[in-house]
Amino acid sequence: MNGSTGPALKSAPVIKRHPANPVLSHKNVPYHATLTFNAGVCKYQGKYVMVFRNDYGRWDDPKFDGTNLGLAFSNDGVSWEVQPKVCFELKDAEITRAYDPRLTVIDGVVYMCFAVDTHHGIRGGIARTEDFEKFEILSISAPENRNMVLFPEKVGGRYCRLERPMPVYSRGRDRFDMWFADSPDLRYWGNNNLVLGVEHVPYANDKIGPAAPPVKTQKGWLTTIHAVDRDNNRGRNGWESQPWQKRYSAGICLLDLEQPWKVIGMSREPLIAPEASYEIEGGFRNYVIFPGGMILEDNGEVKIYYGAADTYECLVTAHVDDLLELCKPL
Ligand code: BMA
């Protein structure tokens, strides 16, 4: 009940929730797993590959023992076989965990962006892998930054990413926006440009940022965003012991092919708003939709994978032409 206060938000009629949802839950994982969500997904060497976040602890208990990343493969993008071992975990004297992986294949190589919690702030990491066993870390940003996603090809000879810095000193708590940066080598980043401010997204009043890595279309880079509205009247909503005052929806926008920091179209309404039972009840934090994977199939079908209620991994599909149609000029 609480998460639904504030303006009613509806998903766009062009998206279809997959009947197999949730496509991944802790029940599919052969090791200690509790919340399995916010996955990155790509197509690599003829298979669908998913790297998912796993917060492990006890079901219905807000205290977790840790976070690691799990690996799953699929032939159809719907039914997933989780591999027997955790594939990635970061923890040392400084780093407390890595989470929210996002996968992009560039020139046949897989890159994974991930968030890193440290004792001195939240940072955004990028690693390269060929086998999902060995990961070579290429860069970890200065704090406070996360939600990085890479474009699937270079633009103007440079690797490109979207990101969400967290400027609390000048912008105030949670007034976060979506930014662009590019790099000659995925290590050194510059050419920083604002892409979209939270004030430009009508269904957000709190923060926005990247969601899944963009896909290329003839009209531009099509990309999802996450968008948060906060209502201080909301109370507890999920097993978390704190009040949960935010609602996360997903949006869709279109970026210029040559100057990807320029938004050339955007839907003024959410693409996916929390509505289904697995998005609004029984989870750790209800009313959360957080896309992390977007795949454009040859037949024009787009698969969008998203974390639901910070608890499950789910899938919606849509046709690319319908998504482009939603992206009206600003
Ligand atoms: C953000 C991140 C995400 C999470 C979201 C909603 O701050 O922690 O991983 O999905 O909150 O809880």
Short mmCIF file of C-alpha atoms and ligand atoms in Angstrom, two decimals:
data_model
loop_
_atom_site.label_atom_id
_atom_site.label_comp_id
_atom_site.label_asym_id
_atom_site.label_seq_id
_atom_site.Cartn_x
_atom_site.Cartn_y
_atom_site.Cartn_z
CA MET A 1 0.00 0.00 0.00
CA ASN A 2 2.67 2.53 0.96
CA GLY A 3 4.79 2.38 -2.19
CA SER A 4 1.79 3.28 -4.27
CA THR A 5 1.29 6.74 -2.78
CA GLY A 6 2.02 9.66 -5.10
CA PRO A 7 0.92 9.88 -8.71
CA ALA A 8 -0.22 6.61 -10.28
CA LEU A 9 2.37 5.37 -12.77
CA LYS A 10 1.60 2.91 -15.55
CA SER A 11 3.86 0.92 -17.84
CA ALA A 12 3.77 1.73 -21.56
CA PRO A 13 1.24 -0.50 -23.39
CA VAL A 14 3.95 -1.58 -25.87
CA ILE A 15 5.86 -3.67 -23.31
CA LYS A 16 4.91 -7.24 -22.43
CA ARG A 17 5.94 -8.82 -19.16
CA HIS A 18 7.20 -12.30 -19.87
CA PRO A 19 4.87 -15.02 -18.55
CA ALA A 20 7.92 -16.85 -17.12
CA ASN A 21 8.67 -13.93 -14.72
CA PRO A 22 10.61 -13.87 -12.55
CA VAL A 23 13.09 -15.43 -14.98
CA LEU A 24 15.61 -15.82 -12.14
CA SER A 25 15.17 -16.11 -8.40
CA HIS A 26 17.25 -17.39 -5.48
CA LYS A 27 15.54 -20.77 -5.99
CA ASN A 28 17.48 -21.25 -9.25
CA VAL A 29 20.87 -20.76 -7.60
CA PRO A 30 22.86 -23.79 -6.37
CA TYR A 31 24.72 -21.89 -3.61
CA HIS A 32 23.76 -19.51 -0.84
CA ALA A 33 21.55 -16.90 -2.53
CA THR A 34 18.74 -14.72 -1.29
CA LEU A 35 18.19 -11.63 -3.47
CA THR A 36 19.15 -12.34 -7.09
CA PHE A 37 18.54 -9.21 -9.14
CA ASN A 38 19.98 -6.20 -11.06
CA ALA A 39 21.68 -8.45 -13.63
CA GLY A 40 23.72 -7.57 -16.68
CA VAL A 41 22.88 -9.60 -19.79
CA CYS A 42 24.59 -9.96 -23.18
CA LYS A 43 24.74 -12.31 -26.14
CA TYR A 44 28.18 -13.88 -26.41
CA GLN A 45 29.45 -16.81 -28.45
CA GLY A 46 25.96 -17.96 -29.40
CA LYS A 47 24.47 -17.89 -25.90
CA TYR A 48 22.72 -15.44 -23.65
CA VAL A 49 24.90 -14.70 -20.63
CA MET A 50 23.71 -13.20 -17.37
CA VAL A 51 25.80 -11.95 -14.47
CA PHE A 52 23.50 -11.28 -11.55
CA ARG A 53 23.83 -9.66 -8.16
CA ASN A 54 23.34 -11.97 -5.22
CA ASP A 55 22.82 -10.54 -1.74
CA TYR A 56 22.92 -13.59 0.50
CA GLY A 57 21.45 -13.92 3.96
CA ARG A 58 18.12 -15.20 5.23
CA TRP A 59 14.84 -14.77 3.36
CA ASP A 60 12.67 -12.17 5.04
CA ASP A 61 15.56 -10.94 7.17
CA PRO A 62 17.01 -7.52 6.35
CA LYS A 63 20.50 -8.41 7.61
CA PHE A 64 22.66 -9.79 4.80
CA ASP A 65 25.93 -11.70 5.10
CA GLY A 66 27.43 -10.41 1.84
CA THR A 67 27.12 -9.77 -1.89
CA ASN A 68 28.67 -11.62 -4.81
CA LEU A 69 27.96 -12.00 -8.53
CA GLY A 70 26.61 -15.19 -10.09
CA LEU A 71 26.70 -16.43 -13.67
CA ALA A 72 23.96 -18.01 -15.77
CA PHE A 73 23.64 -19.13 -19.39
CA SER A 74 20.59 -19.50 -21.58
CA ASN A 75 19.77 -20.62 -25.12
CA ASP A 76 16.59 -18.59 -25.42
CA GLY A 77 17.08 -15.67 -23.02
CA VAL A 78 14.20 -16.90 -20.88
CA SER A 79 15.22 -20.08 -19.08
CA TRP A 80 18.54 -19.81 -17.30
CA GLU A 81 21.04 -22.33 -16.05
CA VAL A 82 23.00 -20.95 -13.14
CA GLN A 83 26.64 -22.06 -13.02
CA PRO A 84 27.78 -23.90 -9.87
CA LYS A 85 30.20 -21.21 -8.68
CA VAL A 86 30.11 -17.49 -7.92
CA CYS A 87 31.91 -15.66 -10.76
CA PHE A 88 33.00 -12.36 -9.19
CA GLU A 89 33.47 -10.98 -5.70
CA LEU A 90 35.51 -8.02 -4.45
CA LYS A 91 36.35 -7.57 -0.80
CA ASP A 92 39.48 -6.28 0.86
CA ALA A 93 40.50 -3.82 3.57
CA GLU A 94 39.07 -0.95 1.53
CA ILE A 95 36.35 -2.50 -0.67
CA THR A 96 33.26 -3.94 0.98
CA ARG A 97 31.56 -5.29 -2.16
CA ALA A 98 30.93 -5.12 -5.91
CA TYR A 99 27.36 -5.23 -7.26
CA ASP A 100 24.94 -4.25 -10.06
CA PRO A 101 26.91 -5.69 -13.02
CA ARG A 102 26.25 -4.44 -16.58
CA LEU A 103 27.61 -6.33 -19.59
CA THR A 104 28.59 -4.96 -23.02
CA VAL A 105 30.32 -6.79 -25.86
CA ILE A 106 32.69 -4.51 -27.82
CA ASP A 107 34.63 -5.98 -30.76
CA GLY A 108 34.01 -9.50 -29.49
CA VAL A 109 35.25 -8.81 -25.93
CA VAL A 110 32.99 -8.72 -22.86
CA TYR A 111 33.24 -5.76 -20.53
CA MET A 112 31.52 -5.58 -17.17
CA CYS A 113 30.73 -2.36 -15.34
CA PHE A 114 29.91 -2.66 -11.66
CA ALA A 115 29.38 -0.56 -8.57
CA VAL A 116 31.96 -0.76 -5.79
CA ASP A 117 31.21 0.13 -2.17
CA THR A 118 34.34 1.25 -0.33
CA HIS A 119 35.12 2.79 3.02
CA HIS A 120 35.70 6.07 1.18
CA GLY A 121 32.69 6.24 -1.10
CA ILE A 122 30.92 4.45 -3.94
CA ARG A 123 32.94 3.94 -7.13
CA GLY A 124 32.29 2.57 -10.62
CA GLY A 125 34.47 -0.24 -11.95
CA ILE A 126 35.10 -1.67 -15.42
CA ALA A 127 36.55 -5.13 -16.04
CA ARG A 128 37.26 -7.21 -19.12
CA THR A 129 36.67 -10.95 -19.39
CA GLU A 130 36.78 -13.63 -22.03
CA ASP A 131 35.50 -16.56 -20.02
CA PHE A 132 33.58 -15.10 -17.02
CA GLU A 133 36.17 -16.73 -14.75
CA LYS A 134 39.06 -14.31 -14.97
CA PHE A 135 38.25 -10.62 -14.87
CA GLU A 136 40.89 -7.96 -15.52
CA ILE A 137 39.93 -4.71 -13.79
CA LEU A 138 40.69 -1.79 -16.10
CA SER A 139 39.54 1.16 -14.02
CA ILE A 140 37.63 2.14 -10.91
CA SER A 141 36.35 5.72 -10.84
CA ALA A 142 36.75 8.31 -8.14
CA PRO A 143 33.82 8.42 -5.70
CA GLU A 144 30.89 9.13 -5.82
CA ASN A 145 29.78 7.49 -9.03
CA ARG A 146 27.96 4.38 -10.20
CA ASN A 147 25.45 2.93 -12.69
CA MET A 148 28.03 2.98 -15.45
CA VAL A 149 27.12 1.38 -18.77
CA LEU A 150 29.27 1.06 -21.89
CA PHE A 151 28.14 1.63 -25.47
CA PRO A 152 28.56 -1.47 -27.68
CA GLU A 153 30.93 0.28 -30.08
CA LYS A 154 33.33 3.20 -30.15
CA VAL A 155 32.00 6.58 -31.25
CA GLY A 156 34.50 8.92 -32.94
CA GLY A 157 37.23 6.42 -32.07
CA ARG A 158 36.51 6.44 -28.33
CA TYR A 159 34.84 4.11 -25.89
CA CYS A 160 31.73 5.73 -24.42
CA ARG A 161 29.85 5.34 -21.21
CA LEU A 162 26.85 6.72 -19.39
CA GLU A 163 27.16 7.20 -15.64
CA ARG A 164 25.57 8.76 -12.62
CA PRO A 165 27.83 10.85 -10.43
CA MET A 166 26.35 11.68 -7.02
CA PRO A 167 27.04 15.38 -6.34
CA VAL A 168 25.58 15.73 -2.84
CA TYR A 169 27.54 18.86 -1.95
CA SER A 170 26.07 21.18 -4.57
CA ARG A 171 22.93 19.44 -5.80
CA GLY A 172 21.47 18.29 -2.50
CA ARG A 173 20.63 14.77 -1.45
CA ASP A 174 19.70 12.49 -4.36
CA ARG A 175 19.39 15.18 -7.07
CA PHE A 176 21.33 12.91 -9.41
CA ASP A 177 21.46 13.11 -13.20
CA MET A 178 22.73 11.10 -16.17
CA TRP A 179 26.18 11.96 -17.56
CA PHE A 180 28.40 10.93 -20.48
CA ALA A 181 32.15 10.30 -20.62
CA ASP A 182 34.49 8.82 -23.22
CA SER A 183 37.91 7.20 -23.20
CA PRO A 184 40.67 6.08 -25.56
CA ASP A 185 41.33 2.89 -23.54
CA LEU A 186 38.55 2.31 -20.95
CA ARG A 187 40.98 3.47 -18.24
CA TYR A 188 41.16 7.25 -18.59
CA TRP A 189 37.85 9.05 -18.89
CA GLY A 190 37.05 12.59 -20.02
CA ASN A 191 34.82 14.66 -22.30
CA ASN A 192 32.27 14.67 -19.48
CA ASN A 193 28.88 15.96 -20.58
CA LEU A 194 25.49 16.17 -18.93
CA VAL A 195 22.98 14.00 -20.81
CA LEU A 196 19.74 14.39 -18.89
CA GLY A 197 18.82 16.17 -15.65
CA VAL A 198 16.34 14.74 -13.18
CA GLU A 199 14.16 17.81 -13.77
CA HIS A 200 13.61 16.73 -17.39
CA VAL A 201 11.92 13.48 -16.44
CA PRO A 202 8.30 14.20 -15.45
CA TYR A 203 7.81 10.99 -13.44
CA ALA A 204 10.97 11.52 -11.33
CA ASN A 205 11.30 13.96 -8.47
CA ASP A 206 14.41 12.53 -6.88
CA LYS A 207 17.12 11.11 -9.17
CA ILE A 208 17.66 9.51 -12.56
CA GLY A 209 20.52 7.63 -14.18
CA PRO A 210 21.51 4.99 -16.70
CA ALA A 211 19.95 1.53 -16.54
CA ALA A 212 20.90 -1.07 -19.22
CA PRO A 213 23.69 -0.45 -21.77
CA PRO A 214 22.37 1.28 -24.94
CA VAL A 215 21.61 -0.52 -28.21
CA LYS A 216 22.28 0.93 -31.65
CA THR A 217 19.41 1.68 -34.03
CA GLN A 218 19.35 3.64 -37.28
CA LYS A 219 17.71 6.54 -35.46
CA GLY A 220 20.09 6.74 -32.53
CA TRP A 221 21.29 4.98 -29.39
CA LEU A 222 18.22 3.60 -27.68
CA THR A 223 18.65 3.39 -23.95
CA THR A 224 16.73 2.81 -20.75
CA ILE A 225 17.04 5.02 -17.68
CA HIS A 226 16.13 4.51 -14.06
CA ALA A 227 13.93 7.21 -12.56
CA VAL A 228 13.03 7.64 -8.91
CA ASP A 229 10.16 9.46 -7.27
CA ARG A 230 10.23 9.92 -3.53
CA ASP A 231 7.28 10.44 -1.22
CA ASN A 232 8.17 11.08 2.40
CA ASN A 233 4.75 9.78 3.46
CA ARG A 234 5.66 6.28 2.41
CA GLY A 235 6.54 3.90 5.22
CA ARG A 236 8.05 0.43 5.33
CA ASN A 237 7.43 -1.53 2.17
CA GLY A 238 9.23 -4.85 2.01
CA TRP A 239 11.40 -6.65 4.53
CA GLU A 240 13.70 -3.74 4.94
CA SER A 241 13.41 -2.35 8.44
CA GLN A 242 13.69 1.29 7.31
CA PRO A 243 10.87 3.20 5.62
CA TRP A 244 11.14 2.82 1.82
CA GLN A 245 10.14 6.17 0.40
CA LYS A 246 11.30 5.71 -3.17
CA ARG A 247 9.71 4.18 -6.23
CA TYR A 248 11.94 3.17 -9.15
CA SER A 249 10.54 3.13 -12.69
CA ALA A 250 12.31 2.62 -16.02
CA GLY A 251 12.20 5.13 -18.84
CA ILE A 252 13.34 5.14 -22.45
CA CYS A 253 15.27 7.71 -24.47
CA LEU A 254 17.18 8.08 -27.71
CA LEU A 255 20.68 9.58 -27.98
CA ASP A 256 22.39 11.08 -31.01
CA LEU A 257 24.54 8.55 -32.88
CA GLU A 258 27.57 10.83 -33.23
CA GLN A 259 27.20 12.96 -30.11
CA PRO A 260 25.72 10.48 -27.63
CA TRP A 261 25.45 13.05 -24.82
CA LYS A 262 22.63 14.70 -26.82
CA VAL A 263 19.13 13.40 -26.13
CA ILE A 264 17.15 13.46 -29.38
CA GLY A 265 14.02 11.81 -28.01
CA MET A 266 12.47 10.70 -24.75
CA SER A 267 9.22 9.29 -23.50
CA ARG A 268 7.63 11.64 -20.97
CA GLU A 269 6.01 8.64 -19.32
CA PRO A 270 7.56 5.55 -17.75
CA LEU A 271 8.38 2.55 -19.90
CA ILE A 272 8.10 0.09 -17.00
CA ALA A 273 6.41 1.17 -13.78
CA PRO A 274 6.05 -1.22 -10.82
CA GLU A 275 2.69 -2.96 -11.21
CA ALA A 276 3.05 -6.77 -11.27
CA SER A 277 2.78 -8.68 -7.98
CA TYR A 278 6.51 -9.61 -8.02
CA GLU A 279 7.34 -5.90 -8.34
CA ILE A 280 5.07 -4.53 -5.61
CA GLU A 281 4.77 -7.11 -2.85
CA GLY A 282 6.77 -9.70 -0.92
CA GLY A 283 10.21 -8.36 -1.88
CA PHE A 284 13.03 -6.76 0.05
CA ARG A 285 12.16 -3.32 -1.36
CA ASN A 286 8.89 -3.24 -3.21
CA TYR A 287 8.19 -0.83 -6.05
CA VAL A 288 11.63 -1.09 -7.63
CA ILE A 289 12.19 -1.67 -11.37
CA PHE A 290 15.86 -1.48 -12.37
CA PRO A 291 16.84 -2.58 -15.92
CA GLY A 292 20.40 -3.82 -16.42
CA GLY A 293 20.24 -5.68 -19.74
CA MET A 294 18.77 -4.80 -23.14
CA ILE A 295 19.12 -7.00 -26.20
CA LEU A 296 17.98 -6.06 -29.70
CA GLU A 297 17.22 -9.24 -31.66
CA ASP A 298 17.51 -9.48 -35.46
CA ASN A 299 13.72 -9.59 -35.80
CA GLY A 300 13.30 -6.27 -33.97
CA GLU A 301 12.28 -7.75 -30.64
CA VAL A 302 13.89 -6.02 -27.67
CA LYS A 303 14.41 -7.95 -24.46
CA ILE A 304 14.76 -5.78 -21.37
CA TYR A 305 15.96 -7.52 -18.19
CA TYR A 306 15.32 -5.79 -14.89
CA GLY A 307 15.63 -6.27 -11.17
CA ALA A 308 12.19 -6.34 -9.51
CA ALA A 309 11.69 -5.31 -5.88
CA ASP A 310 15.48 -5.71 -5.38
CA THR A 311 14.65 -9.42 -5.13
CA TYR A 312 14.10 -11.06 -8.55
CA GLU A 313 15.29 -10.80 -12.13
CA CYS A 314 12.50 -10.26 -14.68
CA LEU A 315 12.03 -9.73 -18.42
CA VAL A 316 9.81 -7.57 -20.61
CA THR A 317 9.75 -7.58 -24.41
CA ALA A 318 8.78 -4.89 -26.91
CA HIS A 319 9.31 -4.16 -30.59
CA VAL A 320 12.15 -1.74 -31.33
CA ASP A 321 9.90 0.39 -33.60
CA ASP A 322 7.41 0.86 -30.77
CA LEU A 323 10.20 1.92 -28.40
CA LEU A 324 11.55 4.40 -30.96
CA GLU A 325 8.05 5.76 -31.45
CA LEU A 326 7.83 6.54 -27.71
CA CYS A 327 10.96 8.72 -27.91
CA LYS A 328 9.49 12.09 -28.84
CA PRO A 329 11.74 15.09 -29.41
CA LEU A 330 12.30 16.99 -26.14
C1 BMA B 1 20.12 1.90 -5.52
C2 BMA B 1 21.08 0.73 -5.72
C3 BMA B 1 20.39 -0.33 -6.55
C4 BMA B 1 19.03 -0.69 -5.99
C5 BMA B 1 18.23 0.58 -5.78
C6 BMA B 1 16.88 0.34 -5.13
O1 BMA B 1 20.66 2.86 -4.67
O2 BMA B 1 21.46 0.19 -4.48
O3 BMA B 1 21.22 -1.46 -6.53
O4 BMA B 1 18.34 -1.51 -6.88
O5 BMA B 1 18.94 1.46 -4.96
O6 BMA B 1 17.04 -0.19 -3.86
#
